[in-house]
Amino acid sequence: MSSSAAIWAASKGGALSPLSLSSAELAFGTAVTLNIVGATAGSALSSSDLPMGWTLNSAARTISGTPNKRGSIAFSITETLAGKANSPKTTALGLFVADAAPSATALASAIDGAIGRGIRPRNERIAVIGDSIAYGNSFSASATNVKLYAKGYLNWASFLGRQRWSFRNQDNFGGSGDNTNDVILRIDAALAATTAGTVVLDCLTNDGPNGISLAQSKTNYQLLIAKILESGKVCICITPRPRDITASSLTMTATQYRDHLARRDFVLGLHNPGAGIYAVDMWRYLADPASANGAMRANFSYDGLHPGVLGGYWGGKALAELLGTGRGHGLFPFRDVLPGQNSDVFNASYPRGCVNSNPMMQGGTTAATGYTVGGGSGVTATGSKASPPSGRTDIQQIVLGGTGSAAGDVFDFYQTISAGNLAVGDVVEAFAEVEYDSLSGLTSHGLTLVDTGNFSNIVGFLVDSTDINAMPFVLPEPVQGVMRTPRLTLSSTTLRAGMKGRSINGQAVACTYRVGAMSVRKVI
């Protein structure tokens, strides 16, 4: 058959198929030739919007060029063939360009440098970079409305570790929907923007659903680790989370889910404390062992992927095993951030003293001297004094009950701090030693500071009242630790510090907790 006859035969009937490329992920600065897949024999290919410097060879069915820009590249290729009903057909295509994975020598060099510096973090601050689960550790409605979420695993870990390390809202570099490709584009700016000595890397959960191959995930992740080590920081790698592959917005194919599981194994294999690389397996705490679809345990998430309060707690517990819990050993040494007696108070010669009175909860019968037991929106609060097993006497106990009559924020135990120790422009933060026997029927509960001269000026720990996905939760076991609020810049000289929860209309509340100490200090 002549070539013209072959072309005529191929063009009879049917339609032109969509085109694709032999690879969609390229290394920055590396010349490449990509095959155009799906073209019909005898057709002509053309493009009017190829990246600058790239060429298309219609006969060879290839495009060639050198990527000189990181990020996504969009263009189209038009296929023309006489006799096809949909000719000419234009297919929109795209490429993603990132730095190449570090060579074995380069990665080894970064690890050697980390070993030379030693494995301990250089300060007590932790930053996080990753996807929406990382972002969910904190929320900032404005510069004066900052909350550390109860669903955030970093906050639960810091609570269980008694605040031996600190996480601040400005050190949260999470991005909604981000995958490893996205984080590669942001990592340099994030590392330059934080002085934290430790970085939590949490960005593998979205790779599979975004079509990133297992091999590319590994390449990307190793590059990110190398960048963190080269910046002089310790790297904590978080395994991807379970995700229900049957949920409508979270679906994955069987192959993608197989690779999702392989990413977990990959992260666990990176654990190298001598190099400053630590792996934390949250999967084992979060996964439902009976699920055939990769789901989290019941009530651990609100959509099959993003942790609620319970998912945050168990994820935080996994992280705290590495960082340190209670007064035990961990990556960060224990340091007591609480006062030891009521003499630890603010004055001109000791500006770091507590600006609140009676930080050790002494005196009184239903409420410690200087404090108020509150309640509202159907939630009742009953105060008493208690003696915990620790041997201390006369600490504050609160029992919450009732049924929420509205969805509202309720202070159940607090102190109002007036002018005298405070001035406009002061920066303050609060700490509280808290132990819960039980907690159910609220969307959140925790330590909060409110500038009562401007009620929009509020910071809180374990407070997520602005979360549209807030759901009632039941703590799975008694817990104890230390809460710490974000820093608050005062716009007035009156301040309320205390424990606050959020009720749910029609939801029964049951909670017993104790406060051993509460301190509000100026940040000097």
XYZ file of C-alpha atoms in Angstrom:
524
model
C 0.000 0.000 0.000
C 1.346 3.457 -0.934
C 1.986 5.999 1.806
C -0.872 8.178 0.532
C -3.217 5.189 0.604
C -2.147 4.381 4.174
C -2.853 7.917 5.276
C -6.271 7.792 3.574
C -7.102 4.469 5.247
C -6.089 5.719 8.674
C -8.211 8.800 8.275
C -11.451 7.031 7.391
C -14.123 7.303 10.100
C -13.637 7.645 13.832
C -12.252 10.626 15.662
C -8.915 11.959 16.837
C -7.993 10.855 20.361
C -6.802 13.094 23.202
C -3.028 13.550 23.315
C -0.709 13.085 26.267
C 3.013 13.311 27.013
C 5.394 10.537 27.999
C 6.195 12.422 31.222
C 4.522 15.292 33.064
C 7.224 15.968 35.677
C 10.563 17.470 34.654
C 13.790 18.513 36.350
C 14.664 22.210 36.255
C 17.516 23.029 33.861
C 17.731 19.535 32.326
C 17.195 19.215 28.551
C 14.518 16.702 27.641
C 12.649 15.232 24.666
C 9.111 14.039 25.371
C 7.041 11.716 23.205
C 3.560 12.851 22.195
C 1.314 9.887 22.889
C -2.008 9.173 21.162
C -1.471 10.900 17.806
C -3.169 9.255 14.807
C -0.935 8.052 11.963
C -0.633 10.594 9.174
C -1.856 13.590 11.173
C -0.074 16.917 11.487
C 0.774 18.344 14.914
C 1.259 22.011 15.741
C 1.337 24.368 18.709
C 1.148 28.135 19.030
C 1.922 28.385 22.748
C 4.853 26.092 23.503
C 7.180 27.393 26.238
C 9.846 29.746 24.900
C 12.759 27.812 23.412
C 10.822 24.563 23.022
C 10.277 22.901 19.626
C 7.697 20.463 18.275
C 8.628 17.799 15.705
C 5.395 16.664 14.057
C 6.966 13.792 12.129
C 8.815 12.387 15.171
C 5.846 13.077 17.504
C 8.055 14.816 20.082
C 8.566 18.111 21.864
C 12.013 19.149 23.086
C 13.399 21.833 25.333
C 15.090 22.803 28.577
C 12.797 23.779 31.479
C 14.012 27.153 32.770
C 11.105 27.968 35.062
C 9.940 26.069 38.142
C 6.278 25.316 38.625
C 3.414 24.480 36.285
C 3.630 25.022 32.516
C 0.432 24.972 30.443
C 0.221 24.787 26.649
C -1.731 22.978 23.917
C -1.079 20.847 20.845
C -3.420 20.773 17.847
C -3.783 17.648 15.701
C -5.142 17.899 12.141
C -6.150 15.020 9.851
C -8.522 15.243 6.920
C -11.594 13.060 7.196
C -11.809 13.087 10.987
C -15.016 14.625 12.280
C -13.292 16.397 15.166
C -10.296 17.643 13.169
C -8.582 19.872 14.063
C -8.537 18.719 17.714
C -6.710 20.761 20.384
C -5.557 19.079 23.603
C -4.592 21.136 26.661
C -1.417 19.771 28.269
C 0.723 20.627 31.233
C 4.110 19.990 32.810
C 5.440 20.441 36.319
C 9.048 21.543 36.746
C 10.971 21.153 40.004
C 14.564 20.837 41.145
C 16.072 17.445 40.525
C 16.424 15.110 43.470
C 19.741 15.488 45.236
C 22.348 13.044 44.066
C 23.411 10.334 46.474
C 26.581 12.354 47.061
C 24.677 15.594 47.716
C 22.217 13.940 50.088
C 25.068 12.218 51.902
C 26.827 15.583 52.187
C 23.723 17.167 53.737
C 23.436 14.266 56.180
C 27.147 14.471 57.035
C 26.746 18.168 57.747
C 23.793 17.477 60.016
C 25.746 14.806 61.888
C 28.611 17.249 62.310
C 26.275 19.739 63.974
C 24.841 17.101 66.305
C 21.276 15.841 66.447
C 19.772 18.292 68.948
C 17.608 21.197 67.739
C 19.346 24.553 68.071
C 16.357 26.142 69.850
C 12.952 25.231 71.272
C 10.863 26.424 68.307
C 9.190 24.132 65.780
C 7.853 25.070 62.332
C 5.631 22.967 60.087
C 5.358 22.919 56.300
C 2.955 20.819 54.304
C -0.696 20.459 53.342
C -4.048 21.367 54.910
C -3.509 18.965 57.825
C -0.366 20.907 58.697
C -2.243 24.183 58.208
C -4.951 22.946 60.599
C -2.613 23.313 63.564
C -3.483 26.998 63.855
C -5.868 29.630 62.606
C -5.503 33.376 62.294
C -8.643 35.341 61.464
C -6.595 38.509 61.894
C -3.473 39.741 63.627
C -5.506 39.976 66.832
C -7.498 36.751 66.559
C -5.183 33.747 66.654
C -6.155 30.267 67.759
C -4.201 27.039 68.040
C -6.649 24.330 67.060
C -7.628 21.356 69.181
C -7.488 19.272 65.998
C -3.839 20.242 65.553
C -1.417 17.442 66.366
C 1.364 19.940 67.141
C -0.739 21.512 69.884
C -1.678 18.213 71.474
C 1.990 17.172 71.399
C 3.083 20.417 73.058
C 0.341 19.982 75.689
C 1.461 16.434 76.502
C 5.104 17.590 76.542
C 4.300 20.407 79.011
C 5.403 23.113 76.543
C 9.041 22.041 76.479
C 9.031 23.366 72.911
C 6.979 26.087 71.227
C 4.902 26.337 68.071
C 3.800 29.778 66.897
C 1.217 30.693 64.311
C 3.808 32.453 62.139
C 5.757 29.189 61.892
C 2.860 27.427 60.162
C 3.618 27.032 56.452
C 0.818 24.608 55.627
C -1.149 25.068 52.417
C -4.595 23.732 51.575
C -4.419 20.906 49.040
C -0.634 21.053 48.742
C 1.457 18.083 47.639
C 5.211 17.595 47.440
C 5.405 19.480 44.121
C 3.774 22.515 45.748
C 5.959 22.387 48.854
C 9.113 22.309 46.724
C 8.082 25.706 45.343
C 7.623 27.138 48.862
C 10.322 25.463 50.946
C 13.133 27.984 50.389
C 10.987 30.971 51.376
C 9.608 29.124 54.401
C 13.042 28.152 55.693
C 14.260 31.716 55.252
C 11.228 33.086 57.115
C 11.560 31.059 60.321
C 14.205 30.872 63.026
C 12.786 27.554 64.278
C 15.494 24.945 64.755
C 13.175 22.061 63.862
C 10.865 21.623 60.861
C 7.992 19.142 60.666
C 7.598 17.966 57.047
C 4.023 16.823 56.411
C 3.150 16.819 52.709
C 2.736 13.282 51.315
C -0.985 12.702 51.883
C -2.112 14.464 48.683
C 0.485 13.095 46.253
C -1.484 10.052 45.076
C -4.793 11.786 44.271
C -2.838 14.458 42.370
C -1.272 11.889 40.057
C 2.253 12.093 41.474
C 3.998 8.770 41.082
C 5.578 6.943 43.993
C 9.022 7.428 42.460
C 8.451 11.171 42.063
C 7.161 11.440 45.653
C 10.370 9.882 46.917
C 12.474 12.181 44.749
C 10.595 15.267 45.914
C 10.685 14.264 49.567
C 14.421 13.599 49.573
C 14.986 17.010 48.018
C 12.904 18.653 50.760
C 14.808 16.835 53.506
C 18.141 17.893 52.013
C 17.030 21.538 51.947
C 15.939 21.394 55.603
C 19.222 19.806 56.715
C 21.280 22.254 54.665
C 19.523 25.139 56.446
C 20.852 23.812 59.757
C 17.522 22.507 61.032
C 16.360 19.149 62.342
C 13.753 17.433 60.122
C 10.764 15.494 61.483
C 9.063 13.458 58.739
C 5.361 12.627 59.172
C 3.826 9.601 57.470
C 0.845 10.198 55.161
C -2.571 9.811 56.824
C -5.201 7.173 56.229
C -7.816 8.488 53.801
C -11.102 6.835 52.963
C -10.759 6.127 49.231
C -14.550 5.788 48.880
C -15.245 9.336 50.109
C -16.518 11.442 47.217
C -13.805 14.115 47.248
C -10.934 11.877 48.357
C -11.087 8.953 45.954
C -7.983 7.049 44.852
C -7.553 4.131 42.507
C -6.332 0.804 43.865
C -2.883 1.513 42.424
C -2.781 4.981 43.981
C -3.757 3.535 47.345
C -1.059 0.869 47.085
C 1.466 3.656 46.494
C -0.061 5.619 49.392
C 0.806 2.722 51.702
C 4.285 2.503 50.175
C 4.890 6.176 50.989
C 4.323 5.371 54.651
C 6.960 2.633 54.516
C 9.307 5.015 52.707
C 9.040 7.659 55.448
C 9.616 5.126 58.212
C 12.784 4.017 56.427
C 14.172 7.570 56.542
C 14.549 7.589 60.343
C 18.177 8.532 61.054
C 18.587 10.354 64.395
C 22.324 10.665 63.877
C 21.631 12.838 60.842
C 18.851 14.869 62.435
C 16.096 13.018 60.524
C 13.218 11.617 62.570
C 10.183 9.695 61.318
C 6.836 9.757 63.147
C 4.194 7.168 62.279
C 0.751 8.685 62.873
C -0.862 6.000 60.700
C -0.785 3.343 63.427
C -2.822 5.541 65.775
C -5.312 6.849 63.196
C -6.101 3.934 60.860
C -9.223 1.834 61.360
C -7.855 -1.736 61.431
C -11.167 -3.135 60.143
C -11.498 -0.795 57.144
C -10.991 -2.142 53.632
C -11.025 1.398 52.223
C -8.202 3.029 54.185
C -10.480 4.936 56.551
C -9.576 6.560 59.851
C -11.132 5.333 63.061
C -14.688 6.481 63.768
C -14.967 10.161 64.761
C -11.253 10.758 64.224
C -11.948 12.986 61.212
C -14.816 15.096 59.956
C -14.492 14.241 56.245
C -12.502 11.030 55.939
C -9.140 12.812 55.807
C -8.784 15.903 58.008
C -8.466 15.132 61.732
C -11.008 16.378 64.211
C -10.157 16.753 67.887
C -9.706 12.997 68.391
C -7.560 12.594 65.287
C -5.478 15.548 66.421
C -5.063 14.051 69.884
C -3.842 10.661 68.683
C -1.588 12.214 66.046
C -0.160 14.493 68.728
C 0.400 11.533 70.999
C 2.507 9.848 68.308
C 4.593 13.016 67.875
C 4.947 13.513 71.637
C 6.536 10.068 71.940
C 9.474 11.515 70.008
C 9.574 15.050 71.389
C 8.977 14.120 75.029
C 5.985 13.752 77.358
C 5.440 14.833 80.932
C 8.782 15.334 82.637
C 10.410 12.417 80.802
C 13.176 12.333 78.224
C 12.693 13.308 74.594
C 14.223 15.171 71.673
C 13.607 18.374 73.647
C 14.761 18.451 77.287
C 12.127 19.110 79.942
C 11.869 22.686 81.208
C 9.246 23.890 83.638
C 7.357 26.911 82.265
C 5.045 27.224 85.294
C 5.494 29.160 88.530
C 6.369 27.201 91.653
C 4.792 29.528 94.201
C 2.658 32.651 94.530
C 5.720 34.840 95.066
C 6.397 34.607 91.316
C 4.594 37.877 90.532
C 5.241 40.912 88.376
C 7.017 43.973 89.756
C 9.423 46.572 88.447
C 12.471 44.534 89.413
C 10.999 41.288 88.063
C 9.063 42.128 84.872
C 8.770 38.454 83.880
C 6.629 37.667 86.937
C 2.957 36.690 86.675
C 0.604 39.620 86.063
C -2.301 37.545 87.389
C -2.734 37.011 91.113
C -2.672 33.643 92.887
C -1.186 31.619 90.010
C -1.009 28.545 92.302
C -4.803 28.335 92.856
C -4.698 28.726 96.641
C -7.563 29.649 98.997
C -11.297 29.798 98.474
C -13.873 27.026 98.670
C -15.602 26.814 95.288
C -13.099 28.964 93.390
C -9.477 29.827 94.143
C -9.026 33.315 95.555
C -9.257 35.903 92.784
C -10.933 33.581 90.266
C -14.534 33.186 89.075
C -16.467 30.049 88.186
C -18.681 30.908 85.210
C -20.936 29.063 82.761
C -23.671 29.973 80.302
C -25.523 28.940 77.132
C -27.007 26.037 79.088
C -23.612 24.848 80.384
C -23.253 24.723 84.178
C -19.913 24.971 85.982
C -19.387 23.828 89.574
C -16.130 24.642 91.320
C -14.412 22.916 94.236
C -10.934 22.427 95.656
C -9.117 19.133 95.081
C -5.993 17.255 96.124
C -4.483 15.377 93.175
C -2.346 12.235 93.428
C 0.766 14.391 92.895
C 0.622 15.351 96.572
C -0.189 19.035 96.035
C -3.172 20.340 97.913
C -5.826 22.921 97.281
C -5.877 23.064 93.477
C -8.914 24.060 91.427
C -11.447 21.523 90.139
C -14.318 22.297 87.763
C -17.211 20.012 86.835
C -19.183 20.986 83.720
C -22.703 19.738 83.052
C -26.029 20.766 81.570
C -27.147 20.844 77.961
C -26.081 23.502 75.502
C -28.918 25.904 74.717
C -26.974 27.601 71.921
C -23.715 27.363 70.039
C -21.656 29.787 72.058
C -18.332 30.444 73.752
C -18.521 29.976 77.515
C -15.902 30.913 80.111
C -16.220 28.411 82.951
C -13.211 29.429 85.085
C -11.309 32.702 84.781
C -9.633 35.731 86.342
C -10.020 39.350 85.266
C -6.716 41.228 85.309
C -7.002 45.019 85.599
C -4.794 48.048 85.069
C -1.739 48.325 87.266
C 0.314 45.479 85.916
C -0.750 46.033 82.294
C -0.234 48.741 79.682
C -1.496 49.200 76.135
C 1.010 47.599 73.788
C 2.143 44.945 76.245
C 2.624 41.498 74.738
C 1.403 38.706 77.015
C 0.974 34.935 76.925
C -0.665 32.468 79.291
C 0.187 29.000 80.582
C -2.013 26.569 82.506
C -1.398 23.161 84.016
C -4.554 21.182 83.257
C -5.669 17.596 83.769
C -8.907 16.187 82.370
C -10.686 13.174 83.821
C -13.307 13.389 81.086
C -14.559 15.795 78.461
C -17.520 15.377 76.119
C -20.282 17.399 74.504
C -18.249 20.457 73.456
C -16.576 21.323 70.180
C -13.550 22.685 72.030
C -12.180 23.568 75.429
C -9.003 25.232 76.572
C -6.989 28.190 77.784
C -7.914 31.591 76.371
C -6.833 35.217 76.727
C -9.304 37.973 75.855
C -8.536 41.686 75.728
C -11.786 42.834 77.352
C -11.367 46.340 75.994
C -11.571 44.844 72.492
C -13.298 41.471 72.425
C -12.026 40.695 68.925
C -8.517 40.700 70.416
C -8.364 37.066 71.514
C -5.913 34.182 71.497
C -6.484 30.609 72.575
C -5.057 27.118 72.914
C -7.302 24.140 72.050
C -9.958 26.615 70.934
C -11.503 26.154 67.487
C -14.808 27.983 67.740
C -14.428 29.494 64.264
C -13.970 26.072 62.662
C -16.988 25.394 60.437
C -16.290 21.681 60.761
C -16.370 21.689 64.570
C -17.846 18.485 65.942
C -18.549 17.221 69.457
C -15.895 14.930 70.825
C -15.177 12.662 73.762
C -11.641 12.484 75.113
C -10.580 8.833 74.909
C -8.674 8.776 78.192
C -7.657 11.035 81.090
C -4.988 13.492 79.933
C -2.758 16.038 81.608
C -0.274 18.598 80.430
C 0.371 22.307 80.037
C -1.467 24.674 77.697
C 0.097 27.799 76.215
C -1.726 30.528 74.313
C -0.358 32.434 71.348
C 1.014 35.865 72.196
C -1.464 38.727 72.562
C -0.707 42.434 72.075
C -2.966 44.461 74.358
C -5.101 47.292 73.036
C -6.496 48.023 76.518
C -5.438 47.487 80.131
C -8.038 44.870 81.065
C -7.620 41.199 80.361
C -9.533 37.990 81.020
C -7.566 34.761 81.339
C -9.102 31.367 81.874
C -10.664 28.176 80.602
C -13.273 28.494 77.869
C -15.331 25.993 75.876
C -17.827 26.099 73.029
C -21.245 24.583 73.537
C -23.562 22.954 71.000
C -27.297 23.542 71.022
C -28.992 20.440 72.446
C -25.750 18.609 73.284
C -25.283 17.256 76.828
C -21.999 18.303 78.435
C -19.920 16.184 80.823
C -16.472 17.311 81.904
C -14.289 17.152 84.986
C -10.952 18.934 84.933
C -8.445 20.498 87.304
C -6.130 23.493 87.027
C -2.956 23.227 89.083
C -1.468 26.566 88.078
C -2.174 29.410 85.669
C 0.253 32.164 84.779
C -0.031 35.193 82.527
C 3.321 36.786 81.770
C 4.640 39.646 79.699
C 6.890 38.687 76.823
C 10.058 40.647 77.507
